[in-house]
Short mmCIF file of C-alpha atoms in Angstrom, two decimals:
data_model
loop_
_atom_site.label_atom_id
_atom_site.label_comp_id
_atom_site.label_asym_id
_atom_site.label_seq_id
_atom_site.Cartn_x
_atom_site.Cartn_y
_atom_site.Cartn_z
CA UNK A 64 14.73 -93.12 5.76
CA UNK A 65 15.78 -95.25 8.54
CA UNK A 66 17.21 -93.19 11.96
CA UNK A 67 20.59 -94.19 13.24
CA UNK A 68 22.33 -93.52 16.06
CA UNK A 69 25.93 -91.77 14.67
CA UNK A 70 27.69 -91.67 18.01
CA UNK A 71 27.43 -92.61 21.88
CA UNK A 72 28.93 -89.84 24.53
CA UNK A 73 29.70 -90.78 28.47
CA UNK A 74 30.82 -88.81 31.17
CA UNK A 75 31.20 -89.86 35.07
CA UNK A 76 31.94 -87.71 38.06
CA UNK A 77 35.71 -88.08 39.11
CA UNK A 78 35.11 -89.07 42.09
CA UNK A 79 34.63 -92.91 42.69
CA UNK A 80 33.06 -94.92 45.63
CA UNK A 81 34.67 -98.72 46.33
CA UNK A 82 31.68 -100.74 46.87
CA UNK A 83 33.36 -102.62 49.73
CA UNK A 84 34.11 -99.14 51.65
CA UNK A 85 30.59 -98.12 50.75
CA UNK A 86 29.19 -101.35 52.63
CA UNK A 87 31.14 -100.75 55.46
CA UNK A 88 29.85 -97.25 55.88
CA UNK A 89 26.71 -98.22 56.07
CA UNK A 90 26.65 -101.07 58.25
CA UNK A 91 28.57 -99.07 60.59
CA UNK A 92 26.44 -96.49 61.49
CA UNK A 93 25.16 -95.61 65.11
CA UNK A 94 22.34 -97.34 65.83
CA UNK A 95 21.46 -99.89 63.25
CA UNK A 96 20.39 -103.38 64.09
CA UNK A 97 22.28 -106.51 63.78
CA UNK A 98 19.38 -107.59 60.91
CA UNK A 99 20.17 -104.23 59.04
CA UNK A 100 23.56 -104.70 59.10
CA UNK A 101 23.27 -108.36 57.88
CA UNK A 102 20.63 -107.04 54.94
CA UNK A 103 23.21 -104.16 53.79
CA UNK A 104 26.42 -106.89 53.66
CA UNK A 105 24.46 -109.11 52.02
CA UNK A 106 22.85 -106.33 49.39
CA UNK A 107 26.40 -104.65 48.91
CA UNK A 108 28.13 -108.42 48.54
CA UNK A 109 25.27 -109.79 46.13
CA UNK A 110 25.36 -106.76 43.49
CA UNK A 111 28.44 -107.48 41.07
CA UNK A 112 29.27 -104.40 41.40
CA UNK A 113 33.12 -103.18 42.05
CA UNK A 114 32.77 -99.69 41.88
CA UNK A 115 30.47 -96.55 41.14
CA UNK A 116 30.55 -92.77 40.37
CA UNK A 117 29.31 -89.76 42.14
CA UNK A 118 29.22 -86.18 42.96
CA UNK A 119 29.01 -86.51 46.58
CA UNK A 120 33.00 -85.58 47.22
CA UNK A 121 32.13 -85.31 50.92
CA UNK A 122 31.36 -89.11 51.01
CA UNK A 123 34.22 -89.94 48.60
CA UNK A 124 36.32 -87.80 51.13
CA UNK A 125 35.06 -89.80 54.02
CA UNK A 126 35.72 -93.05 52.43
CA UNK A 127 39.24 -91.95 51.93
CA UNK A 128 40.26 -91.35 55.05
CA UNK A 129 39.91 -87.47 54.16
CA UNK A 130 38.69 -84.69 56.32
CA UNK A 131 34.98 -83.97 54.98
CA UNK A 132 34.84 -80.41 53.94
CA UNK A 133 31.84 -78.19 55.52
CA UNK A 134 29.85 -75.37 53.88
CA UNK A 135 31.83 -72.59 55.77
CA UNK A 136 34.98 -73.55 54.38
CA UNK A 137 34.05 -72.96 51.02
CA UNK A 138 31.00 -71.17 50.73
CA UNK A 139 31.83 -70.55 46.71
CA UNK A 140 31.26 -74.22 46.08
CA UNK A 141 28.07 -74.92 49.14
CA UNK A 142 25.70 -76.08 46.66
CA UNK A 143 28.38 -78.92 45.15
CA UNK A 144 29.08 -79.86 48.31
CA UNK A 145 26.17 -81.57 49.84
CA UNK A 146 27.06 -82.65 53.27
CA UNK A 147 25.81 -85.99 53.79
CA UNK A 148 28.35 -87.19 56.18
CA UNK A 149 30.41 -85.78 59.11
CA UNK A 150 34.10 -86.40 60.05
CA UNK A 151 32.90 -89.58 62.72
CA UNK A 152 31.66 -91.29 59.80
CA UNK A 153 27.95 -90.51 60.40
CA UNK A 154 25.88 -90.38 57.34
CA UNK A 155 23.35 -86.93 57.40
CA UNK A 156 20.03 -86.62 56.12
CA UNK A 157 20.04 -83.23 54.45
CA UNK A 158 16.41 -82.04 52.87
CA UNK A 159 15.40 -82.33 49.76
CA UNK A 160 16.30 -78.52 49.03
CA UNK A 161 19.67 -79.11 49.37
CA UNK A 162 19.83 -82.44 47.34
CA UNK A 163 18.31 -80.64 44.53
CA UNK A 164 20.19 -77.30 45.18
CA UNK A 165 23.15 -79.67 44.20
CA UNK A 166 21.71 -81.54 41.37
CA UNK A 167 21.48 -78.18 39.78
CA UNK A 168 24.79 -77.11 40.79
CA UNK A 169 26.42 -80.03 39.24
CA UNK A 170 24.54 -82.28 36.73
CA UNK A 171 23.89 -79.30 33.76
CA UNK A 172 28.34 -80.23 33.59
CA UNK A 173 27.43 -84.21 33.23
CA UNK A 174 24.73 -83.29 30.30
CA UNK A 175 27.71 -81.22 28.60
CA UNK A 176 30.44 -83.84 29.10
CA UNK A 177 28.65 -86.37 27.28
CA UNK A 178 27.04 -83.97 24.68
CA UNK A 179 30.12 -82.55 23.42
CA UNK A 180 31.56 -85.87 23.20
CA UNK A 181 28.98 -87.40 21.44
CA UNK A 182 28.61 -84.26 19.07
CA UNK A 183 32.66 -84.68 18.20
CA UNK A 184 32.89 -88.56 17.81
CA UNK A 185 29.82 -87.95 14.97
CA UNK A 186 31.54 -85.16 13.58
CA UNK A 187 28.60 -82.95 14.13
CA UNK A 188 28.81 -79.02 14.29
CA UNK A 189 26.54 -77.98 17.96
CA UNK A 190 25.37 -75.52 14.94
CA UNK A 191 23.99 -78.22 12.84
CA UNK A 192 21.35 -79.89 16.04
CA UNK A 193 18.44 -79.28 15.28
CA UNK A 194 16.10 -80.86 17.98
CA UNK A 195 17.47 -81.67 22.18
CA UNK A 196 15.88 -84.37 24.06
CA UNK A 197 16.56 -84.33 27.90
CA UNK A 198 16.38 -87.33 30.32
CA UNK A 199 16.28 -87.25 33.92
CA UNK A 200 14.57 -88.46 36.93
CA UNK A 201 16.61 -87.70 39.88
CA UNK A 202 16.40 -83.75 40.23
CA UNK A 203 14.49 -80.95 38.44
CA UNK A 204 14.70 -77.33 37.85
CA UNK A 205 13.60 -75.21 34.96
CA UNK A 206 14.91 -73.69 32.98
CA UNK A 207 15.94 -76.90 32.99
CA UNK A 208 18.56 -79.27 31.57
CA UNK A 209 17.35 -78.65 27.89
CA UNK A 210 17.93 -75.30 28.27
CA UNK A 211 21.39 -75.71 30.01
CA UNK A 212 22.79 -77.73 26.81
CA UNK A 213 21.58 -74.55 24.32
CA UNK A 214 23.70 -72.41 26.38
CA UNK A 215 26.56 -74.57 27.24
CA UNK A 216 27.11 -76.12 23.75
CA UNK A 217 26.52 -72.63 22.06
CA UNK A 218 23.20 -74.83 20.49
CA UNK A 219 20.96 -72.38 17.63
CA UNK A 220 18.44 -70.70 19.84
CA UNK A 221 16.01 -72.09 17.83
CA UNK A 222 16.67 -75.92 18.54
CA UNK A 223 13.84 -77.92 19.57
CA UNK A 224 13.78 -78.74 22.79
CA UNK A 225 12.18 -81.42 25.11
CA UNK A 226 12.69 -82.95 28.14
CA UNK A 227 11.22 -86.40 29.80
CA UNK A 228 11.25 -86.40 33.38
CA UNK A 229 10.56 -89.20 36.05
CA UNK A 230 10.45 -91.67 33.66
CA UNK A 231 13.29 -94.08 35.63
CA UNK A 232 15.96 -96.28 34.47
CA UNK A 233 14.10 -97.33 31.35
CA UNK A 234 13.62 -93.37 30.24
CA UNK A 235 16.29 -93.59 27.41
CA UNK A 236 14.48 -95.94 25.08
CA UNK A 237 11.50 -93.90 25.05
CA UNK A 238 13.72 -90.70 24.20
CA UNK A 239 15.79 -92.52 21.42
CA UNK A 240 11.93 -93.29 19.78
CA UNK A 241 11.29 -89.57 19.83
CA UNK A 242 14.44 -89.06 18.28
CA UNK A 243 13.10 -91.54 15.77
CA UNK A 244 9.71 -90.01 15.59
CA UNK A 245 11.61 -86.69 15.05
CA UNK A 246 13.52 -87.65 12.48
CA UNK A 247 10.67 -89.39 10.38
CA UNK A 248 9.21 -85.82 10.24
CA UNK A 249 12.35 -84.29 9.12
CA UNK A 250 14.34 -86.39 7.82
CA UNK A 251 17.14 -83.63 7.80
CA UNK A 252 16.71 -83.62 11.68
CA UNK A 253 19.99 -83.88 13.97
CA UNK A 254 18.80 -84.83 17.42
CA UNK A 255 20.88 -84.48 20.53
CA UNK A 256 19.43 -86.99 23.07
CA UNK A 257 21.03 -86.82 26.93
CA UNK A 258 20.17 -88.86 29.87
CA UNK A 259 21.75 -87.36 33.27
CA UNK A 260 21.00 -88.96 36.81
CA UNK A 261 22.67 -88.51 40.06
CA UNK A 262 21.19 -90.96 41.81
CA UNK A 263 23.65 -91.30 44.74
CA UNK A 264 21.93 -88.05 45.96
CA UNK A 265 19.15 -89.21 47.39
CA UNK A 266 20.98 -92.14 49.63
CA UNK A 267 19.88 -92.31 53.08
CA UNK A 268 20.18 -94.37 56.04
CA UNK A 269 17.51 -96.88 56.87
CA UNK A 270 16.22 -100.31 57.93
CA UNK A 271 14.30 -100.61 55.29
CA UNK A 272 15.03 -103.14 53.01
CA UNK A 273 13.96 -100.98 49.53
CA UNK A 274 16.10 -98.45 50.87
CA UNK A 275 19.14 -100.65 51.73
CA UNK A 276 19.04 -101.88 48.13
CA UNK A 277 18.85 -98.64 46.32
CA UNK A 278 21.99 -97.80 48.33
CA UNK A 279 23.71 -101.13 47.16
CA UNK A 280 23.68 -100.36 43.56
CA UNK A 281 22.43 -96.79 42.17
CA UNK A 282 25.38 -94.56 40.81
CA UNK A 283 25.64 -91.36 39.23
CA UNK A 284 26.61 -90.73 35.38
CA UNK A 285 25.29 -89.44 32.09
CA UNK A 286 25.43 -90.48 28.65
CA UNK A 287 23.86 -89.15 25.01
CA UNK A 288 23.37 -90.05 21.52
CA UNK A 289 23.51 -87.87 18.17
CA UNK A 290 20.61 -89.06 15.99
CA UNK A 291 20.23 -88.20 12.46
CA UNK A 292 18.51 -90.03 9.46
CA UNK A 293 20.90 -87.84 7.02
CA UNK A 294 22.71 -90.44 5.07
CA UNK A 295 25.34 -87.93 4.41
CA UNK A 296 26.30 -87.72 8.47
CA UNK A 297 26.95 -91.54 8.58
CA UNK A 298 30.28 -92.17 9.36
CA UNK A 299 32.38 -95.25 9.91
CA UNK A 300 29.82 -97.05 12.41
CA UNK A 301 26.19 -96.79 13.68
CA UNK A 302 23.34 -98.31 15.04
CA UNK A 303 20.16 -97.92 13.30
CA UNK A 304 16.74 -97.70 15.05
CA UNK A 305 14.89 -100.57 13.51
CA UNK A 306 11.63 -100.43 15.95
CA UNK A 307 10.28 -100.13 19.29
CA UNK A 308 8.11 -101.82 21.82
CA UNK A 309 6.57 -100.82 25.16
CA UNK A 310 5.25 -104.01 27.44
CA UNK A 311 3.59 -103.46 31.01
CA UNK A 312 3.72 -106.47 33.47
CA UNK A 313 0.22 -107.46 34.83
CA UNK A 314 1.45 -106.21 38.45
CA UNK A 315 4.39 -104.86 39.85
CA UNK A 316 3.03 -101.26 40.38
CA UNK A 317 4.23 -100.83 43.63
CA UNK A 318 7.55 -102.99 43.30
CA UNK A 319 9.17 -100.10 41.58
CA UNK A 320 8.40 -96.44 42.43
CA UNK A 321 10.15 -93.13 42.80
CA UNK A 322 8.21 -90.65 44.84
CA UNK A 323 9.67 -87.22 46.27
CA UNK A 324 9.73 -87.55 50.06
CA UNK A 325 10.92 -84.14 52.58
CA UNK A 326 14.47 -86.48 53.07
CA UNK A 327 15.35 -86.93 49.33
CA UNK A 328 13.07 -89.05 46.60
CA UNK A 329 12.42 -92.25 47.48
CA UNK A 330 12.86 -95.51 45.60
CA UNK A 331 10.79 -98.40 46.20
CA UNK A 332 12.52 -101.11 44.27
CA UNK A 333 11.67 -104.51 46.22
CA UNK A 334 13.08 -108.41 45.69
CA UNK A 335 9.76 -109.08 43.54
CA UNK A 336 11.37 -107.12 40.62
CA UNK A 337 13.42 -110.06 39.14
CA UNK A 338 11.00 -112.18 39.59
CA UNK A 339 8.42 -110.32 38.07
CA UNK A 340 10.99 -109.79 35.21
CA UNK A 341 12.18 -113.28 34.82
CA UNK A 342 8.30 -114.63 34.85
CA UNK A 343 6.89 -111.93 31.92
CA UNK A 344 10.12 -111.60 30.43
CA UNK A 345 9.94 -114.11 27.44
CA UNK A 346 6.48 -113.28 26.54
CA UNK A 347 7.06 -109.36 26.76
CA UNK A 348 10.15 -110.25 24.06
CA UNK A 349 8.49 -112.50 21.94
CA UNK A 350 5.71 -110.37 20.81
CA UNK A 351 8.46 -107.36 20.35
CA UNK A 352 10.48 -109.30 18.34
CA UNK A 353 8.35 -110.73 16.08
CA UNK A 354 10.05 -113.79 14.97
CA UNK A 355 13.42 -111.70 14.65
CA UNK A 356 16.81 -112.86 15.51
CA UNK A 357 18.74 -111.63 17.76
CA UNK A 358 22.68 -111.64 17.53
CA UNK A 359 23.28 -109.56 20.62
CA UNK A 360 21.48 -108.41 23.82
CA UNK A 361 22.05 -105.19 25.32
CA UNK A 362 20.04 -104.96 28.80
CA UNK A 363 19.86 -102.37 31.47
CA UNK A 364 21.25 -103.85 34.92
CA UNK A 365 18.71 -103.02 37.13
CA UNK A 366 20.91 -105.59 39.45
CA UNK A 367 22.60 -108.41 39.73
CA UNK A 368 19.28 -110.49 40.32
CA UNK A 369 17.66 -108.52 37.34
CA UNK A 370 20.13 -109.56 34.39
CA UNK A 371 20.80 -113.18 35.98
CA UNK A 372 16.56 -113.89 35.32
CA UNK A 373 16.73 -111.92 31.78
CA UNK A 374 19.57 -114.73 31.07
CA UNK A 375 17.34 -117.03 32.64
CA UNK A 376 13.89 -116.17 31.15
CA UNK A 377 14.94 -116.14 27.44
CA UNK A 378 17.15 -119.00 28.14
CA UNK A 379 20.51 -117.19 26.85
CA UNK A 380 23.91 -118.70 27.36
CA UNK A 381 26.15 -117.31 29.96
CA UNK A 382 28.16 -114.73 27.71
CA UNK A 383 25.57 -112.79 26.03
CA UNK A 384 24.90 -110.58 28.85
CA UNK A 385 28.89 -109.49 29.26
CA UNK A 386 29.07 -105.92 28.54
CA UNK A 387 25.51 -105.21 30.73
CA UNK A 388 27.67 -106.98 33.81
CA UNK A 389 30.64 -105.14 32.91
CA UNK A 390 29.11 -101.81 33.21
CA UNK A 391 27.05 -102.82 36.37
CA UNK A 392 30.34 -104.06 37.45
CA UNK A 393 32.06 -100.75 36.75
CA UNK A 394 29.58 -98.14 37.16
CA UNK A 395 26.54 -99.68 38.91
CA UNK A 396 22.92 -98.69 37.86
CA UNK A 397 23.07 -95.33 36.59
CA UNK A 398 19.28 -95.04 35.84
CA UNK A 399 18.27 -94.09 32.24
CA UNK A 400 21.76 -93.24 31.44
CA UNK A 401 23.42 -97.33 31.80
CA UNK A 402 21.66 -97.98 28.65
CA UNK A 403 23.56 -95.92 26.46
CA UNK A 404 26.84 -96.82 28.24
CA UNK A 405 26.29 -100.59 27.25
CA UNK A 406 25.38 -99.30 23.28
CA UNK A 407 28.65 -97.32 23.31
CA UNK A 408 30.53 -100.60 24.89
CA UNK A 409 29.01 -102.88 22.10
CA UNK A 410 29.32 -99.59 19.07
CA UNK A 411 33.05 -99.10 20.09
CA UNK A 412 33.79 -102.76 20.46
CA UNK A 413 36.34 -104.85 17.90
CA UNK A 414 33.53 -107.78 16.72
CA UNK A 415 31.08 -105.23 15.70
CA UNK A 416 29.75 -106.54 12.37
CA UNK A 417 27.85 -104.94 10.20
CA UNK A 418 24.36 -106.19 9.78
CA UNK A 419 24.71 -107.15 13.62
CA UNK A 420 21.17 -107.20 15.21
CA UNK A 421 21.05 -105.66 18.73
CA UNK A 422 18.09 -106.33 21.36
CA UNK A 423 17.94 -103.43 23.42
CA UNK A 424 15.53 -104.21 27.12
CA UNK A 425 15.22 -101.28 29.72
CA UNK A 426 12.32 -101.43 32.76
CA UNK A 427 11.55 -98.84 34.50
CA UNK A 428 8.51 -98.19 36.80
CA UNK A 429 5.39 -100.02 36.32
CA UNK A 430 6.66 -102.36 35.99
CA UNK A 431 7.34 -101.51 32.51
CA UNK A 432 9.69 -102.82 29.84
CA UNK A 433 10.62 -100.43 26.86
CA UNK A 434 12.69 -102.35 24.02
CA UNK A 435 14.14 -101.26 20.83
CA UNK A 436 15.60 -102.90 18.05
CA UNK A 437 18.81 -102.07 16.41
CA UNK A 438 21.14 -102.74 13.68
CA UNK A 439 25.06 -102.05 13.74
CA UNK A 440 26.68 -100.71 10.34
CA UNK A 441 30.18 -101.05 9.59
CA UNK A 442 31.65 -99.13 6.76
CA UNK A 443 33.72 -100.96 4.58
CA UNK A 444 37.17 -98.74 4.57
CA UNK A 445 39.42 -100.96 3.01
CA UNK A 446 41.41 -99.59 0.43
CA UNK A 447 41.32 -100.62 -3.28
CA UNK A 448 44.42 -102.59 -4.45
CA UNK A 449 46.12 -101.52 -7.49
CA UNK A 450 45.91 -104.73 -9.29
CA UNK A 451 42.25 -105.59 -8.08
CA UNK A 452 41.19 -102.00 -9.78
CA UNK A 453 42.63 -103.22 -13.30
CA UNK A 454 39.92 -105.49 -13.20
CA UNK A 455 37.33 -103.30 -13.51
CA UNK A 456 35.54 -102.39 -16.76
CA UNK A 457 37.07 -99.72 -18.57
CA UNK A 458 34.69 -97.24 -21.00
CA UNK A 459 35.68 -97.15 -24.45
CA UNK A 460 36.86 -93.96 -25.49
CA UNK A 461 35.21 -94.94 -29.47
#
């Protein structure tokens, strides 16, 4: 029995950075050299991206032209309120305590959002889940997320329960093939997968280039995915989970990290990624494909630079790669969660046919590509006419 995907759930933090005010922010802070400030125009002009998510409402306040709250105002809500930037504009470098004090005050809400509506849009009882898969890479605590969702949803005690961790942008695939390892076991399984990151909490000022970058286009946001291979739970579209691939590029290991430094985790994520990608790229899909066609492509963004070399690499015309920009556009790179965002885009989206083949590519540290290979259903819900049914045979009653 093949595993589908029943339903996609999203769920942002309200408040929203403008990707121009974010630029200037950062290329007006004291102290920073005329080369830094040209590297973080040019990074914040180059990324397609309009605007972004996050649950930093001090920074969104500052941006705004709002008075930054400070932890003695509201000492009920200190943990949700990181401060990383005073009222003269300055950006702060808090530890990494207090990042993760507030990645446990406010991502276990983002896991719920997206949960719950990914649990109603499949018509699925939190009763009936029988195994949760957890995604994250951008804060930690335990009991962790996992356990969070058991409580929050009101989740049987007994669910299964895993979580990956530090995985990176590319972390949802993998957890989607659990699902579909899960599932193969039991084939009665209902599995709750849900990727969280708040990635805009480890921003910092710098002149480093790596670090200027990451700024430019990481976001916060979550998504999940209700995964069943119960034929009875299929409802009027899904996406099944045809197969999966893992490729890892002959270098790049030090292109793309994520390390936990005293000032916030650190990403390493330098200009030899797309190129890396856009060089291995076609071989890494050709033996994951196998000779099958693809009618759509749904990519992660790691960036501007990364989706313009996938296009490039398999030689794809300029459309297919639409809803990836339109989420990087909208959201910016929201780690292992942007994946599932672009599979609800394409699942929810008016030329879904059925039998529609869908290319899924994430890549994640490594450098490492994980790929999976769907197939959209589309029930058939037209009604019978009355005159078409008199057609049909009718059983003698001799």
């Amino acid at each position: 029995m093949t595993a589908r995907i029943l339903s996609i759930g999203t769920a942002v933090p309200p408040a929203v950075l403008e990707q121009d005010a974010v630029r200037d922010l950062f290329a007006s802070q004291p102290g920073i050299g005329r080369l830094s400030q040209r590297l973080v125009r040019a990074a914040f002009d180059a990324s397609a991206i309009e605007t972004r998510h996050t649950v930093l409402t001090e920074l969104a306040d500052a941006l705004a032209g709002r008075s930054t709250a400070t932890l003695a105002d509201d000492p009920a809500t200190a943990a949700e309120r990181l401060p990383v930037v005073d009222d003269a504009g300055r950006l702060l470098s808090p530890p990494t305590g207090a990042r993760n004090d507030t990645y446990i005050a406010t991502a276990p809400a983002l896991f719920a959002d997206a949960a719950r509506q990914a649990l109603a849009e499949a018509s699925v009882d939190p009763a009936d889940v029988t195994h949760v898969v957890t995604v994250s890479c951008t804060g930690m605590f335990a009991p962790g997320p996992d356990y969070r969702l058991v409580r929050d949803l009101g989740l049987p005690t007994s669910v299964e329960r895993y979580h990956l961790g530090f995985i990176g942008c590319a972390a949802a695939v993998p957890a989607l093939r659990a699902a579909a390892r899960m599932c193969a076991a039991q084939p009665e399984a209902v599995v709750l997968v849900v990727c969280a990151e708040l990635c805009t909490l480890h921003f910092r000022v710098a002149d480093d280039p790596d670090q200027i970058l990451a700024a430019s286009l990481f976001a916060d946001g979550a998504a999940a995915a209700v995964v069943s291979a119960d034929p009875s739970r299929r409802g009027e579209r899904w996406l099944d989970l045809e197969r999966f691939a893992t490729a890892v590029t002959d270098d790049g290991e030090r292109d793309m990290t994520w390390t936990i430094g005293d000032a916030g985790f650190e990403m390493v994520l330098s200009a030899e990624v797309p190129r890396i990608i856009g060089r291995e790229i076609r071989d890494a899909v050709d033996g994951f494909l196998g000779g099958a066609s693809v009618d759509t492509w749904a990519v992660h963004p790691g960036g501007r630079a990364v989706v313009d070399r996938v296009e490039a690499g398999l030689g794809l015309p300029a459309d297919a790669l639409a809803t990836s920009r339109a989420v990087l556009r909208d959201y910016g790179n929201m780690s292992s969660a942007t994946i599932l965002f672009i599979l609800r885009s394409l699942l929810q989206g008016d030329d879904l046919r059925d039998g529609e083949t869908i290319a899924t590519l994430a890549f994640g540290p490594g450098l490492t590509m994980e790929a999976a290979l769907l197939t959209a259903g589309v029930a058939n819900l037209e009604p019978v006419h009355a005159d078409a049914a008199l057609t049909e045979p009718v059983a003698s009653w001799t």
